[in-house]
């Protein structure tokens, strides 16, 4: 692992396609899921909220401007169920961006592990690519 590595300026594009088999957080019905995405806590983006589904399809695209010298090396993902009052976390994960910054395209399912990683709270299909300026 390389510590203190910085990356060139550019645009990180994240396509959020769909989720499957999200762990149900609702007593009645199914989840009303949305996803928060961020590289650092100062700037979070989120998908739209979908109603009554544990297999949501978003097909939404997000961009993050990467400043030259940035050390943001992980994309953080939190999947949340919107309730009438408040929210419940379905699961979270992070994607290491080192290979993406090096020119590889990430196109895969990201698992939302349960505590201790013993089972899954579902999966999210993402595509991530980086275009240097």
CSV table of C-alpha atoms in Angstrom, one decimal:
chain,number,residue,atom,x,y,z
A,1,UNK,CA,0.0,0.0,0.0
A,2,UNK,CA,1.3,3.4,-0.9
A,3,UNK,CA,0.8,6.1,1.7
A,4,UNK,CA,0.5,9.8,0.9
A,5,UNK,CA,0.0,9.2,-2.8
A,6,UNK,CA,-1.6,12.1,-4.7
A,7,UNK,CA,-3.6,12.0,-7.9
A,8,UNK,CA,-3.8,14.3,-10.9
A,9,UNK,CA,-6.7,16.7,-11.4
A,10,UNK,CA,-9.7,15.3,-13.2
A,11,UNK,CA,-13.3,14.1,-13.0
A,12,UNK,CA,-14.4,11.0,-11.3
A,13,UNK,CA,-17.7,9.7,-12.8
A,14,UNK,CA,-19.8,7.2,-10.8
A,15,UNK,CA,-22.7,5.5,-12.4
A,16,UNK,CA,-25.1,3.9,-9.9
A,17,UNK,CA,-27.1,1.3,-11.8
A,18,UNK,CA,-29.0,-0.9,-9.4
A,19,UNK,CA,-29.2,-2.8,-6.2
A,20,UNK,CA,-30.2,-6.3,-5.5
A,21,UNK,CA,-31.5,-8.2,-2.5
A,22,UNK,CA,-31.3,-5.2,-0.1
A,23,UNK,CA,-31.9,-6.3,3.5
A,24,UNK,CA,-35.4,-5.2,4.3
A,25,UNK,CA,-35.6,-2.6,7.1
A,26,UNK,CA,-39.3,-2.1,7.0
A,27,UNK,CA,-41.8,-4.0,9.2
A,28,UNK,CA,-44.5,-3.6,6.5
A,29,UNK,CA,-43.7,-3.5,2.8
A,30,UNK,CA,-40.2,-3.1,1.4
A,31,UNK,CA,-37.5,-0.5,1.6
A,32,UNK,CA,-37.6,3.0,0.1
A,33,UNK,CA,-33.9,3.1,-0.6
A,34,UNK,CA,-31.5,5.8,-1.7
A,35,UNK,CA,-27.7,5.9,-1.7
A,36,UNK,CA,-25.3,8.5,-0.4
A,37,UNK,CA,-21.8,8.7,-2.1
A,38,UNK,CA,-18.8,10.7,-1.0
A,39,UNK,CA,-15.0,11.0,-1.1
A,40,UNK,CA,-14.9,13.2,2.0
A,41,UNK,CA,-17.5,14.3,4.5
A,42,UNK,CA,-17.7,17.8,3.1
A,43,UNK,CA,-19.4,16.9,-0.1
A,44,UNK,CA,-22.0,14.1,-0.3
A,45,UNK,CA,-24.2,13.3,-3.2
A,46,UNK,CA,-27.3,11.1,-3.2
A,47,UNK,CA,-29.5,9.1,-5.6
A,48,UNK,CA,-33.2,9.6,-5.8
A,49,UNK,CA,-35.3,7.7,-3.3
A,50,UNK,CA,-37.2,4.8,-4.8
A,51,UNK,CA,-40.4,3.4,-3.2
A,52,UNK,CA,-41.2,0.0,-2.0
A,53,UNK,CA,-38.4,-2.1,-3.5
A,54,UNK,CA,-35.5,-4.3,-2.4
A,55,UNK,CA,-34.2,-4.5,-5.9
A,56,UNK,CA,-34.0,-0.8,-7.0
A,57,UNK,CA,-32.9,0.5,-10.4
A,58,UNK,CA,-31.5,4.0,-10.3
A,59,UNK,CA,-29.4,4.5,-13.5
A,60,UNK,CA,-28.0,7.8,-12.1
A,61,UNK,CA,-24.6,9.4,-12.8
A,62,UNK,CA,-22.6,11.5,-10.4
A,63,UNK,CA,-19.4,13.4,-10.9
A,64,UNK,CA,-16.7,14.4,-8.4
A,65,UNK,CA,-14.1,17.0,-9.4
A,66,UNK,CA,-10.7,15.8,-8.2
A,67,UNK,CA,-8.2,18.6,-7.4
A,68,UNK,CA,-4.6,18.0,-8.4
A,69,UNK,CA,-2.7,16.5,-5.4
A,70,UNK,CA,-5.9,15.0,-4.0
A,71,UNK,CA,-5.4,12.0,-1.7
A,72,UNK,CA,-9.1,10.9,-1.8
A,73,UNK,CA,-8.5,7.3,-2.5
A,74,UNK,CA,-11.8,5.7,-1.5
A,75,UNK,CA,-15.4,6.2,-2.6
A,76,UNK,CA,-17.8,5.7,0.4
A,77,UNK,CA,-21.3,4.3,-0.2
A,78,UNK,CA,-24.1,4.2,2.3
A,79,UNK,CA,-27.5,2.6,1.3
A,80,UNK,CA,-30.3,4.0,3.4
A,81,UNK,CA,-34.0,3.2,3.8
A,82,UNK,CA,-36.2,6.3,4.0
A,83,UNK,CA,-39.1,6.0,6.5
A,84,UNK,CA,-42.0,8.3,7.3
A,85,UNK,CA,-40.0,9.6,10.3
A,86,UNK,CA,-36.2,9.2,10.0
A,87,UNK,CA,-34.0,6.7,8.1
A,88,UNK,CA,-32.5,3.3,8.6
A,89,UNK,CA,-29.1,2.2,7.3
A,90,UNK,CA,-29.3,-0.8,5.1
A,91,UNK,CA,-25.6,-1.2,4.6
A,92,UNK,CA,-22.4,0.6,3.6
A,93,UNK,CA,-19.2,-0.1,1.7
A,94,UNK,CA,-16.2,1.6,0.2
A,95,UNK,CA,-14.4,1.2,-3.1
A,96,UNK,CA,-10.6,1.7,-3.4
A,97,UNK,CA,-10.0,4.1,-6.3
A,98,UNK,CA,-6.3,3.5,-6.8
A,99,UNK,CA,-6.8,1.4,-9.9
A,100,UNK,CA,-9.5,3.8,-11.2
A,101,UNK,CA,-7.1,6.7,-10.9
A,102,UNK,CA,-4.5,4.6,-12.8
A,103,UNK,CA,-6.9,4.3,-15.8
A,104,UNK,CA,-8.9,1.2,-15.1
A,105,UNK,CA,-12.7,1.3,-15.2
A,106,UNK,CA,-14.4,-0.3,-12.2
A,107,UNK,CA,-17.7,-2.0,-13.2
A,108,UNK,CA,-18.8,-4.5,-10.6
A,109,UNK,CA,-21.2,-5.3,-7.8
A,110,UNK,CA,-20.3,-4.0,-4.4
A,111,UNK,CA,-21.3,-6.1,-1.5
A,112,UNK,CA,-22.9,-4.5,1.6
A,113,UNK,CA,-21.5,-6.7,4.3
A,114,UNK,CA,-23.3,-7.3,7.6
A,115,UNK,CA,-21.5,-6.9,10.9
A,116,UNK,CA,-18.4,-9.1,11.0
A,117,UNK,CA,-18.9,-9.8,7.2
A,118,UNK,CA,-20.8,-13.0,8.0
A,119,UNK,CA,-23.6,-12.4,5.5
A,120,UNK,CA,-24.8,-9.7,3.1
A,121,UNK,CA,-27.2,-6.8,3.2
A,122,UNK,CA,-27.4,-6.8,-0.6
A,123,UNK,CA,-25.3,-5.5,-3.4
A,124,UNK,CA,-25.0,-2.3,-5.5
A,125,UNK,CA,-23.9,-2.3,-9.2
A,126,UNK,CA,-21.5,0.6,-9.8
A,127,UNK,CA,-19.3,1.8,-12.7
A,128,UNK,CA,-16.5,4.2,-11.8
A,129,UNK,CA,-14.0,5.9,-14.1
A,130,UNK,CA,-11.6,8.8,-13.9
A,131,UNK,CA,-10.8,11.2,-16.7
A,132,UNK,CA,-7.7,13.4,-16.0
A,133,UNK,CA,-7.8,17.0,-17.1
